[in-house]
Short mmCIF file of C-alpha atoms in Angstrom, two decimals:
data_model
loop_
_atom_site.label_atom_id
_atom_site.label_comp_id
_atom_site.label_asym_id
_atom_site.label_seq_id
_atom_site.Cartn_x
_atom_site.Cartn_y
_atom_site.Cartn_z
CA UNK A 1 2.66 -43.27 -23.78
CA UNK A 2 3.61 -44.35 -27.42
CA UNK A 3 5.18 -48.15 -27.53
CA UNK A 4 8.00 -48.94 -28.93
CA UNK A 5 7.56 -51.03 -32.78
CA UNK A 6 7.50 -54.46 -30.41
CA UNK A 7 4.35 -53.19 -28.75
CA UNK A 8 6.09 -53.10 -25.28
CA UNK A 9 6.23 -50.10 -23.60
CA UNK A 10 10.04 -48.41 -23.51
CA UNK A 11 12.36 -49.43 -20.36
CA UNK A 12 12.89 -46.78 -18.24
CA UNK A 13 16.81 -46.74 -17.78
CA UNK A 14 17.87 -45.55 -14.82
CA UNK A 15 21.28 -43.18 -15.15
CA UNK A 16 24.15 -43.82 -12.83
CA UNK A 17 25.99 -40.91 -11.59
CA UNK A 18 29.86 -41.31 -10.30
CA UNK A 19 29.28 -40.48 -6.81
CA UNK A 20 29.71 -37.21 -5.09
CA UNK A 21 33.84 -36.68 -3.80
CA UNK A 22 33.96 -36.43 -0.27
CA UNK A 23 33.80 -32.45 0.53
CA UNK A 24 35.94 -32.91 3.52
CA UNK A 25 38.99 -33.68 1.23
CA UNK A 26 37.86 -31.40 -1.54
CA UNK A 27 37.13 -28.23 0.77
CA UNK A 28 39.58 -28.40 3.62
CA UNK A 29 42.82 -25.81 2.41
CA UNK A 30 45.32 -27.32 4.30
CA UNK A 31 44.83 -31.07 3.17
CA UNK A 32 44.68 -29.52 -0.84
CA UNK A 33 47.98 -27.35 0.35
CA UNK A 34 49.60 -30.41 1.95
CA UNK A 35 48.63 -32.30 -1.38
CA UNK A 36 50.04 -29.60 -3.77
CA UNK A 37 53.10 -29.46 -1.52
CA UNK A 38 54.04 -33.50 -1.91
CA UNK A 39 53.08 -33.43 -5.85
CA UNK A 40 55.54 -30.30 -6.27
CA UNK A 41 58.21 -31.97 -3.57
CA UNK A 42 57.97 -35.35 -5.66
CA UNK A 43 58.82 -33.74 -9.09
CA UNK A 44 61.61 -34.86 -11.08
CA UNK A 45 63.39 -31.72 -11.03
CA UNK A 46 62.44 -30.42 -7.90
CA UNK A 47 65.88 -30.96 -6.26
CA UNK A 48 67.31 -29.48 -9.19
CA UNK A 49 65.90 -26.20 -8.93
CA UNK A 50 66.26 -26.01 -5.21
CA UNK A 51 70.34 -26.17 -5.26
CA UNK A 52 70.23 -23.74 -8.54
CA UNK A 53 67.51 -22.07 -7.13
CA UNK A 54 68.83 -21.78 -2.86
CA UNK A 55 72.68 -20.98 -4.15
CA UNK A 56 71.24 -18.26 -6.19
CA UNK A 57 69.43 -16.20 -3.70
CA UNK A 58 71.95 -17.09 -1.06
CA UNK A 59 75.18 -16.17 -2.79
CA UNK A 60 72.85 -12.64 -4.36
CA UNK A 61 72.14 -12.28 -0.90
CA UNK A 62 75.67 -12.11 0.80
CA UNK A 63 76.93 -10.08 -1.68
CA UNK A 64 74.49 -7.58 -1.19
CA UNK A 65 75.01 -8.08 2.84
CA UNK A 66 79.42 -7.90 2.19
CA UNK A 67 78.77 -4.47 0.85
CA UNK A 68 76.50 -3.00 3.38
CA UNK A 69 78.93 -4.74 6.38
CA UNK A 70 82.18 -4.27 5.00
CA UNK A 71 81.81 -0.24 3.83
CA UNK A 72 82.97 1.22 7.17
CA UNK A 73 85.98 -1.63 7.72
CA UNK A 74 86.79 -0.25 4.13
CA UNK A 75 87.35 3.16 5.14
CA UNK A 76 88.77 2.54 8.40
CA UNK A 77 91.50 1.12 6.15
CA UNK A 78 91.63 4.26 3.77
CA UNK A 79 90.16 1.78 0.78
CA UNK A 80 87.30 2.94 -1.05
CA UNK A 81 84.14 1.88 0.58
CA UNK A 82 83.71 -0.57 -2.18
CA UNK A 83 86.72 -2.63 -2.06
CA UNK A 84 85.81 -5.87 -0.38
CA UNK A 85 82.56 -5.66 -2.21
CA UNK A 86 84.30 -5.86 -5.88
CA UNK A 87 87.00 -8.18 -4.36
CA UNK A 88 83.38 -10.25 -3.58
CA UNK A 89 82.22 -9.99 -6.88
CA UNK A 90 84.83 -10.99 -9.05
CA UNK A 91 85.25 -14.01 -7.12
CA UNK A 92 81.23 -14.96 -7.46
CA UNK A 93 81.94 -13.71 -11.48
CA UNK A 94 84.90 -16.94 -11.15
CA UNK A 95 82.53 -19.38 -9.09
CA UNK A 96 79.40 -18.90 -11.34
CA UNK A 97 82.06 -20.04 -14.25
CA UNK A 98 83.79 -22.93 -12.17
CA UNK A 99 79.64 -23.94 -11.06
CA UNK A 100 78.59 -24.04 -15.06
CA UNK A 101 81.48 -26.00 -15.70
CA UNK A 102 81.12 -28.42 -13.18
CA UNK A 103 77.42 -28.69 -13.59
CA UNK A 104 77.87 -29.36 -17.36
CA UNK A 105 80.71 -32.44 -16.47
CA UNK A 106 79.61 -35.70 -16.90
CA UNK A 107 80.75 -38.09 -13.42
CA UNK A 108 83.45 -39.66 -14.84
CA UNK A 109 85.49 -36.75 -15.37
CA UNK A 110 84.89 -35.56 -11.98
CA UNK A 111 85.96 -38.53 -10.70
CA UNK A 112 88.32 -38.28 -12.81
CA UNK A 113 89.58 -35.12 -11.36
CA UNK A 114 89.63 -36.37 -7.69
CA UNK A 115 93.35 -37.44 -7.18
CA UNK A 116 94.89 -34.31 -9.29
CA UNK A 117 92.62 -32.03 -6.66
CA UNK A 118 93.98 -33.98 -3.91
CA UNK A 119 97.32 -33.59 -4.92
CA UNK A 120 97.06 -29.70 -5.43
CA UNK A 121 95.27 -29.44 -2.48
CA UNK A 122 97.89 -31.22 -0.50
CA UNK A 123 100.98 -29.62 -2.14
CA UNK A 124 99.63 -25.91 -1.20
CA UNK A 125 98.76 -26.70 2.31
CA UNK A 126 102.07 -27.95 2.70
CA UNK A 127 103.60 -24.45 0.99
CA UNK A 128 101.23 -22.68 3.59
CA UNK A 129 104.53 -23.68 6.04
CA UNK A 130 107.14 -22.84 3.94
CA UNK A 131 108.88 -19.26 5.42
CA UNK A 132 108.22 -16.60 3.16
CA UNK A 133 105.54 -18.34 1.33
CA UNK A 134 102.85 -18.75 3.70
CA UNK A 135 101.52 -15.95 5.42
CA UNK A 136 99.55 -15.58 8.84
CA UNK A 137 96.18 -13.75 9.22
CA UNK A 138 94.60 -13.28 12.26
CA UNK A 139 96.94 -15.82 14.35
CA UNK A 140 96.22 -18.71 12.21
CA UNK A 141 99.42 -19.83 9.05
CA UNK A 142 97.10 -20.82 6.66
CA UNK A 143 97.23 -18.75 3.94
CA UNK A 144 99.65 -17.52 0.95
CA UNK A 145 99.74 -14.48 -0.64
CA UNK A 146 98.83 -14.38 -4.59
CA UNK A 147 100.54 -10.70 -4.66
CA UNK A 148 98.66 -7.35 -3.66
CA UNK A 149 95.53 -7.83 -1.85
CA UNK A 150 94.93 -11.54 -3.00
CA UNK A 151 95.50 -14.52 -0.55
CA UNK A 152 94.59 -18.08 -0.95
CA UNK A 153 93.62 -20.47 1.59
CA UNK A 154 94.34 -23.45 0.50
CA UNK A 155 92.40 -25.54 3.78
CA UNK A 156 89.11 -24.58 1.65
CA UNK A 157 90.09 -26.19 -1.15
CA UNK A 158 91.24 -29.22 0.90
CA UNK A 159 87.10 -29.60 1.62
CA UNK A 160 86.55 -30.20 -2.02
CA UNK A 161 89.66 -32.54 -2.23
CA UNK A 162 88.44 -34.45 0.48
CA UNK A 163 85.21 -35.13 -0.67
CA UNK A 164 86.01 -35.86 -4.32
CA UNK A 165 88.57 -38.55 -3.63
CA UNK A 166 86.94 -40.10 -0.71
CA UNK A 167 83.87 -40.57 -2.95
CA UNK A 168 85.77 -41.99 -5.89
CA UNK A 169 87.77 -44.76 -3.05
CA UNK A 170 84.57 -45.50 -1.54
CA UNK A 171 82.66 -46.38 -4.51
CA UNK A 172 85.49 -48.66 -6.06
CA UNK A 173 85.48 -50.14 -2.81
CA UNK A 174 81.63 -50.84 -3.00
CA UNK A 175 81.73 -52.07 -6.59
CA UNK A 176 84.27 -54.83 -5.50
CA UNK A 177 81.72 -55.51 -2.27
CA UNK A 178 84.99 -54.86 -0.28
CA UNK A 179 83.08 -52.19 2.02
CA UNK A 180 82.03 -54.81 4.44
CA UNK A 181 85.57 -55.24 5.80
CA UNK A 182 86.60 -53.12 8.99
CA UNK A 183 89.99 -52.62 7.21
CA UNK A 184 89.00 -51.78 3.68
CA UNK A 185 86.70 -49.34 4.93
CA UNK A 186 89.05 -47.38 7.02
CA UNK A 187 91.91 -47.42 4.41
CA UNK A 188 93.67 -45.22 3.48
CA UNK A 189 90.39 -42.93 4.17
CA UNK A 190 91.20 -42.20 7.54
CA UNK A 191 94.77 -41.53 7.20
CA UNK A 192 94.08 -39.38 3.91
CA UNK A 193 91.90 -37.42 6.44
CA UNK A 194 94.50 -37.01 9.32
CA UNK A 195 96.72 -36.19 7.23
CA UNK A 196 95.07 -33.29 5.76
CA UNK A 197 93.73 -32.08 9.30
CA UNK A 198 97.22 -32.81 10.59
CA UNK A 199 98.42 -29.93 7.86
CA UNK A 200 95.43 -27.80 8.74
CA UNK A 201 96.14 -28.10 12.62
CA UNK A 202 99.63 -26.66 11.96
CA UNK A 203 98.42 -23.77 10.90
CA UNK A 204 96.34 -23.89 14.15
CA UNK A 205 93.08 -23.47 12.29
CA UNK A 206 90.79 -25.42 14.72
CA UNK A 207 87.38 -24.41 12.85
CA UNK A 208 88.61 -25.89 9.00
CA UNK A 209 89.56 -28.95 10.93
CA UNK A 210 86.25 -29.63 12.28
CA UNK A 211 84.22 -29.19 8.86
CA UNK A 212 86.97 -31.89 7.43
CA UNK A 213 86.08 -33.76 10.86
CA UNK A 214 82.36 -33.70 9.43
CA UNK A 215 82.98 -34.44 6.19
CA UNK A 216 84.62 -37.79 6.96
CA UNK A 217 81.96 -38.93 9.25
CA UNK A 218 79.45 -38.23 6.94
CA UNK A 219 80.93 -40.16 4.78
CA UNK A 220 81.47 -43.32 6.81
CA UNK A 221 77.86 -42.84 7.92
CA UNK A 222 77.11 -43.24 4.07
CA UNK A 223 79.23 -46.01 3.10
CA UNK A 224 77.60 -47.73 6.16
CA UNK A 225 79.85 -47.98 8.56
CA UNK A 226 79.37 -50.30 11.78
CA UNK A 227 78.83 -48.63 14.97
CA UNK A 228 81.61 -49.82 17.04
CA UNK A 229 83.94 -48.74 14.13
CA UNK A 230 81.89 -45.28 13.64
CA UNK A 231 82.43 -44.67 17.73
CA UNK A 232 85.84 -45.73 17.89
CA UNK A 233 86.87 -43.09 15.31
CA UNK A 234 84.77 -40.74 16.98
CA UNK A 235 86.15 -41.12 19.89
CA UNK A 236 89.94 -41.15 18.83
CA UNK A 237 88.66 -37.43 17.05
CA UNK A 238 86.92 -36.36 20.26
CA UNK A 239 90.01 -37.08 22.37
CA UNK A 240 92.24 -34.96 20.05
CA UNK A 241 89.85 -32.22 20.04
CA UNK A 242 89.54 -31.67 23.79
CA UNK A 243 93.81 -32.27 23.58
CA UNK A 244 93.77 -29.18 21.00
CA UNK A 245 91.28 -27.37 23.02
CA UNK A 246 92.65 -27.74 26.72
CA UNK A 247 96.52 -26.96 25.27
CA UNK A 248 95.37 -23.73 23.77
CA UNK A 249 94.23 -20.54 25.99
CA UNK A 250 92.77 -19.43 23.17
CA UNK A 251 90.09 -21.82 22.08
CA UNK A 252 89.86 -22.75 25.79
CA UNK A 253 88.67 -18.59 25.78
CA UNK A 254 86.62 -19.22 22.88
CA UNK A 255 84.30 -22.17 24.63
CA UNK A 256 84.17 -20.26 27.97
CA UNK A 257 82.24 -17.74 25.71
CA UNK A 258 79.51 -19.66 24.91
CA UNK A 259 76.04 -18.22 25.96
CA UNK A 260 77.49 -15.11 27.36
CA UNK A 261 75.84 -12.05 28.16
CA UNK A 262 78.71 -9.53 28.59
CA UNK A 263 82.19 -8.83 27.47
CA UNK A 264 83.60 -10.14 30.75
CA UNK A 265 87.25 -9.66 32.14
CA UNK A 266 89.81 -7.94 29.58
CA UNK A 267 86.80 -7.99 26.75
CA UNK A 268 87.09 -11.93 25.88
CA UNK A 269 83.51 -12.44 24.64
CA UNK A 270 83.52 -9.12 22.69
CA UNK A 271 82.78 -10.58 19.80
CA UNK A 272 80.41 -13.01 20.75
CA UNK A 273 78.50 -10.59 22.67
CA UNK A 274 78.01 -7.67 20.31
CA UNK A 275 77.14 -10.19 17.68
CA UNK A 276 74.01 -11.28 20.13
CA UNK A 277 73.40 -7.28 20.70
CA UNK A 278 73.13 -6.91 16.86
CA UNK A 279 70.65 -9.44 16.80
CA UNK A 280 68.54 -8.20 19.56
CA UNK A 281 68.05 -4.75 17.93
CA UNK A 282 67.09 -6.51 14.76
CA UNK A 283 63.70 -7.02 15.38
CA UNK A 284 61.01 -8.52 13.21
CA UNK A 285 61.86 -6.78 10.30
CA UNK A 286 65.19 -5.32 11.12
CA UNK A 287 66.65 -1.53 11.02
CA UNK A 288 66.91 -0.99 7.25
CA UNK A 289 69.91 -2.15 4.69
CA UNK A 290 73.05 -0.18 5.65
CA UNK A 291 71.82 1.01 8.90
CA UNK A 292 73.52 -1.69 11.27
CA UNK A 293 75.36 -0.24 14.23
CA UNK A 294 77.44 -2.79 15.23
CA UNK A 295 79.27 -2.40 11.89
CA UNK A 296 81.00 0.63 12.70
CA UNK A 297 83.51 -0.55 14.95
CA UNK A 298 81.88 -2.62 17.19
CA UNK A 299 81.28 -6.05 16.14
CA UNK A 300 85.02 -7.46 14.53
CA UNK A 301 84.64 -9.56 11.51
CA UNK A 302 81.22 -7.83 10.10
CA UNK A 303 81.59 -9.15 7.02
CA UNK A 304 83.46 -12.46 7.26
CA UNK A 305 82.32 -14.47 10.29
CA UNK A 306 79.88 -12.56 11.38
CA UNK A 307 78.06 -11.28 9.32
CA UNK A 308 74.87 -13.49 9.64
CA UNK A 309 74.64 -11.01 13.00
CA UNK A 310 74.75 -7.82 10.48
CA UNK A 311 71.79 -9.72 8.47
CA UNK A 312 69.86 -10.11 11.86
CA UNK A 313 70.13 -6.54 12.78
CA UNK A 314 69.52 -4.59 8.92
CA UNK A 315 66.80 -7.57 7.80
CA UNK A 316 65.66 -8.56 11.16
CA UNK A 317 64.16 -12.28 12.31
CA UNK A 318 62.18 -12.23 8.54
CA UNK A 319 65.82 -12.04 7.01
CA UNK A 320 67.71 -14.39 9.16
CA UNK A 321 64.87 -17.43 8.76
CA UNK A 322 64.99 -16.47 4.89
CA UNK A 323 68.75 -17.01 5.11
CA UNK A 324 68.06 -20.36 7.16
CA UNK A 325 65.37 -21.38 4.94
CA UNK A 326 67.44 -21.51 1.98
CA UNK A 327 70.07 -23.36 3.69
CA UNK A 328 67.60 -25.78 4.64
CA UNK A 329 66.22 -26.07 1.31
CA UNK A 330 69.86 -26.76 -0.01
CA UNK A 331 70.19 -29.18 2.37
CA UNK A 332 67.22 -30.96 1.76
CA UNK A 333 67.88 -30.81 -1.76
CA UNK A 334 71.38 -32.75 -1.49
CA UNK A 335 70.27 -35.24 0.50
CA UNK A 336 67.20 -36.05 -2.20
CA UNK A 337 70.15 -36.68 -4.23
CA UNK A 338 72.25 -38.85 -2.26
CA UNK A 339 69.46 -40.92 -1.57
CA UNK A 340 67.81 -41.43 -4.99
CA UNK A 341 70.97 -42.06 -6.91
CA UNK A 342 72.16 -45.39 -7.65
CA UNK A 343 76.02 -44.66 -8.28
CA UNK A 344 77.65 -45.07 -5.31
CA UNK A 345 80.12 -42.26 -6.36
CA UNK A 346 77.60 -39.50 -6.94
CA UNK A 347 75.90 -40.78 -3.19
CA UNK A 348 78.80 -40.09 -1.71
CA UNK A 349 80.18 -37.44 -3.56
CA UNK A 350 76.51 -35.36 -2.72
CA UNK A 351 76.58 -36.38 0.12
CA UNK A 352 79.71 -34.81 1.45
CA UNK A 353 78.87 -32.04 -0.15
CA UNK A 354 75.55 -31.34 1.88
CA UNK A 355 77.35 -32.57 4.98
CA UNK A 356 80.17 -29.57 4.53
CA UNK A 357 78.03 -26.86 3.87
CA UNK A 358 75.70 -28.43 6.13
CA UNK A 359 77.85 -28.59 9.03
CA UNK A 360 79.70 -24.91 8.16
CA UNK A 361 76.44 -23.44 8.16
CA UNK A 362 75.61 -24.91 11.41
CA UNK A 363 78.43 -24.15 12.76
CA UNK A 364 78.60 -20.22 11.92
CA UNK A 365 75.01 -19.32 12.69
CA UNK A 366 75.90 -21.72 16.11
CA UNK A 367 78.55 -19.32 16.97
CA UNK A 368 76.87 -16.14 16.12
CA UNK A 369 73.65 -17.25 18.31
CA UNK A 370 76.21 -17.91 21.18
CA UNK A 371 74.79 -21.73 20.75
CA UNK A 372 78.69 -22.91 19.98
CA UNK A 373 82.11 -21.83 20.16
CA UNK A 374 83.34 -19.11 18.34
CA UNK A 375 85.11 -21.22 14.87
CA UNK A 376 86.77 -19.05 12.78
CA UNK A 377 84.41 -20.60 9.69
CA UNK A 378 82.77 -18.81 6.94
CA UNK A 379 78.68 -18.79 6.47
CA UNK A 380 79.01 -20.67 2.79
CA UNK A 381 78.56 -18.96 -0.20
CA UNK A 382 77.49 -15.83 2.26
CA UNK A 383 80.17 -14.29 3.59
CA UNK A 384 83.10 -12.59 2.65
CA UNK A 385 86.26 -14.35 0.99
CA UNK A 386 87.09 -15.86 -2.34
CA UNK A 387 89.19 -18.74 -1.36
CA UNK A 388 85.78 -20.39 0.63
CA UNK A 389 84.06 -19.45 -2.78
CA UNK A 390 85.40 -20.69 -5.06
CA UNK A 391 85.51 -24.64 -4.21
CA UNK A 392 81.98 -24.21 -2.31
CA UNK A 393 80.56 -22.91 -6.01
CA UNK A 394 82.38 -25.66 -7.67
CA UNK A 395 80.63 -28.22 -5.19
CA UNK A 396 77.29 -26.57 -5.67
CA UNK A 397 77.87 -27.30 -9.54
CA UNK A 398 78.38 -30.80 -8.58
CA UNK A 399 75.32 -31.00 -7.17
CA UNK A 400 73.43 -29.81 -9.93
CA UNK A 401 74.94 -32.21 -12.33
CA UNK A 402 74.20 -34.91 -10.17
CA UNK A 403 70.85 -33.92 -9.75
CA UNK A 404 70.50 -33.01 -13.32
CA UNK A 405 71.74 -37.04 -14.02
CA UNK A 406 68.78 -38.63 -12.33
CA UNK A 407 67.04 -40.74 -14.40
CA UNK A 408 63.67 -38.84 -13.97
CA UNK A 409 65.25 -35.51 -14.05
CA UNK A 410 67.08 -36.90 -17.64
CA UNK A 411 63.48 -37.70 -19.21
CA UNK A 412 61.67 -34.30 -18.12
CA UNK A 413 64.55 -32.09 -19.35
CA UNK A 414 64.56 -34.17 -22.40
CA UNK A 415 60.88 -33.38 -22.47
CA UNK A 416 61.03 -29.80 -22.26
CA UNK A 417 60.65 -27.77 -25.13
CA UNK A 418 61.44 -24.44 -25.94
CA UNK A 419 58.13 -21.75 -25.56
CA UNK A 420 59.22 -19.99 -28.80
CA UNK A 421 60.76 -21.81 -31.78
CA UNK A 422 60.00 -23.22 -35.23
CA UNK A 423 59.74 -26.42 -36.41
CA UNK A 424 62.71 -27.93 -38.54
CA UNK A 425 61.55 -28.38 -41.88
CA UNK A 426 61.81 -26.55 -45.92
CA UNK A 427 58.26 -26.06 -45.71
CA UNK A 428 56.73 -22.46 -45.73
CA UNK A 429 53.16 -23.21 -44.21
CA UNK A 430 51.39 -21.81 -41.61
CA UNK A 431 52.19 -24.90 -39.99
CA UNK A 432 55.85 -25.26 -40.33
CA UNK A 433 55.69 -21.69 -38.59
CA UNK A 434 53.77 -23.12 -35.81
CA UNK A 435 56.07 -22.92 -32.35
CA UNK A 436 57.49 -26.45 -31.35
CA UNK A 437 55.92 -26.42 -27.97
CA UNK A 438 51.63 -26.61 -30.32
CA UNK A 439 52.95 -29.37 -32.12
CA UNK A 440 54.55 -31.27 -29.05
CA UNK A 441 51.46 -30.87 -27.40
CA UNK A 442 49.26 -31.94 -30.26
CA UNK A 443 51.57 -35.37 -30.86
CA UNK A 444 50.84 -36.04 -27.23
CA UNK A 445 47.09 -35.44 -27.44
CA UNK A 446 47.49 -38.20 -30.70
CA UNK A 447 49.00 -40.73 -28.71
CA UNK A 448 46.74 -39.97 -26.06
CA UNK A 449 42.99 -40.79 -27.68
CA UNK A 450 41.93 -44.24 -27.53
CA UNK A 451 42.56 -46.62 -31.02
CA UNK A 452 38.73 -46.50 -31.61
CA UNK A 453 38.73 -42.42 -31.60
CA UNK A 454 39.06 -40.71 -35.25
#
């Protein structure tokens, strides 16, 4: 073996290799699934594209399920079999304009709009009792007629109201660290609140009331409210709500229905019952878009309340835990907000948000699985009717520019760069040609190597 020029013989240099990763890790699918779950949950923009994303797909969805459920109500009223399905669209058309806007509103303006909402909101449920103004539809005086076919219901816009100006009070109250008194904390939120369910309840609308019920626990929850204080006005709502209930044969009707199996005496649970036979007969995968039974006739409200049943029975179980998914998902999404925001406004302004479509969605699938009483409430942003809409598209725009005003979600849309562009410049190269996206890349790369690299 040659030497080296010392005359010693060369050092053998033993090579040290980074050890082996584990193959338990590395090969089992569900820990590298569970991993590429968490990295893609903990993205910047992740709750971003979920409320874009889930109010997409859902509000798609219902209109394709409003046509399908509301074709044979159309012609049992001599309209064209399209009418509540173009009535449906035009209001989406509106809400998709109302969500951009909102969406594109920085947080001062919106709390900026809080009191004029309240005080529309207010003024027009008020007008909902004025004879000749406000009209009644199906028992309950809660609505007033825009001319033609075109009602407003006013209660759906108090939701919106609610939440804006309740967020805006609460987080003045918090920057003046005035949230830790009883008194500060209950006024004037709670009176606000009774009053607008005390305008709601004289219209007799017992299902609005309890989504504004929601939405003003949630929100005490959120400001942090003590126990003793959060029962006590729990129990002052619970006691009116069995008062309401017990006084009214109706609603009394509506809770003996829950879980039923059959129409019982004089048809009572109709409703409640075919919607659970429209589910059964759904199946896994359903009968086929358009081919629902229940829809001709049987099954009142296809399209409004019930038409989550109508989505069981064309779509099956697959469509009615997509539906749920996406709910979830919106959900989920709303509450990332609320919780990784540090203005106390746009906490509590997303978080009454997901607590009202939250609770609404809850509460219509309840009553449709004969889990809850029969509410009178709208699936959000899935069933038919403009005036629940309009303010729930406006809220979902809210969302989205609160999630869009995260600090992380700021820097990675700032970061984003157009696939196809050019880059600014008087130059006629080949690389003042290049797209923007090669040399955003190849700056990063540059910053990247270390300060000895050439």
């Amino acid at each position: 073996m040659p030497g080296s020029r010392t005359g010693r013989p060369p050092v053998q240099r033993t090579v040290r290799r980074p050890p082996a990763p584990s193959r338990t890790g590395r090969d089992n699918p569900v820990r590298r699934l569970h991993e590429r779950a968490r990295k893609a949950w903990d993205r910047p923009l992740t709750a971003y594209y979920l409320i874009f994303g889930g109010s997409l797909l859902i509000t798609v969805l219902g209109l394709v399920m409003v046509y399908s459920a509301s074709q044979i109500t159309a012609l049992q009223m001599s309209l064209p079999g399209s009418f509540f399905f173009r009535k449906q669209f035009l209001a989406a058309s509106i809400g998709a304009v109302l969500l951009l806007v909102a969406s594109r509103m920085p947080v001062k303006l919106h709390r900026g709009l809080a009191y004029p909402i309240l005080a529309g909101a207010v003024f027009l449920m008020a007008l909902v009792q004025v004879p000749g103004i406000g009209m009644s539809v199906n028992g309950n005086q809660n609505w007033i007629s825009l001319g033609g076919s075109f009602q407003i219901q006013p209660s759906e816009f108090g939701k919106l109201a609610l939440v804006l100006w309740s967020a805006d009070l609460l987080a003045r109250k918090q920057e003046k660290n005035l949230l830790a008194q009883w008194k500060h904390m209950l006024v004037p939120l709670v009176p606000v609140a009774f009053m607008l369910l005390g305008l709601i309840m004289l219209g007799g609308d017992m299902g609005t009331a309890i989504i504004l019920t929601a939405i003003l626990f949630g929100l005490l929850w959120l400001a942090g409210a003590p126990t003793r204080l959060f029962v006590g006005v729990l129990s002052v709502a619970a006691t009116l709500g069995v008062i309401l209930i017990k006084t009214s044969p109706n609603r009394m009707a509506r809770l003996q229905c829950i879980g039923a199996t059959d129409p019982g005496p004089g048809d009572a649970c109709w409703q409640a019952v075919h919607g659970i036979y429209a589910l059964a007969s759904g199946g896994i995968f359903g009968s086929g878009l358009g081919a629902s039974v229940e829809k001709w006739g049987q099954l009142p409200e296809a399209h409004t309340d019930f038409i989550f049943a109508v989505t069981g029975e064309e779509l099956g179980l697959a469509g009615t835990l997509s539906v749920l998914a996406l709910f979830a998902a919106l959900g989920y999404a709303g509450i990332r907000v609320a919780g990784r925001t540090e203005d106390p406004f746009v906490r509590y302004a997303a978080g009454g948000v997901t607590t009202w479509i939250t609770a609404q969605a809850v509460i219509n699938i309840g009553a449709v699985l004969g889990l809850l009483p029969i509410a009178g409430v709208p699936l959000p942003l899935f069933s038919y009717g403009g005036s629940a809409l309009l303010p729930t598209m406006f809220a979902i725009g809210l969302l989205i520019a609160f999630a869009r005003d995260e600090p992380a979600a700021r820097a990675a849309l700032a970061m984003r760069q157009p696939r196809f562009g050019r880059k600014r410049g008087s130059g006629n190269s080949v690389f003042d040609r290049s797209p923007r996206r090669w040399n955003t890349m190849r700056r990063r790369a540059s910053a990247a190597r270390p300060s000895g690299e050439r």
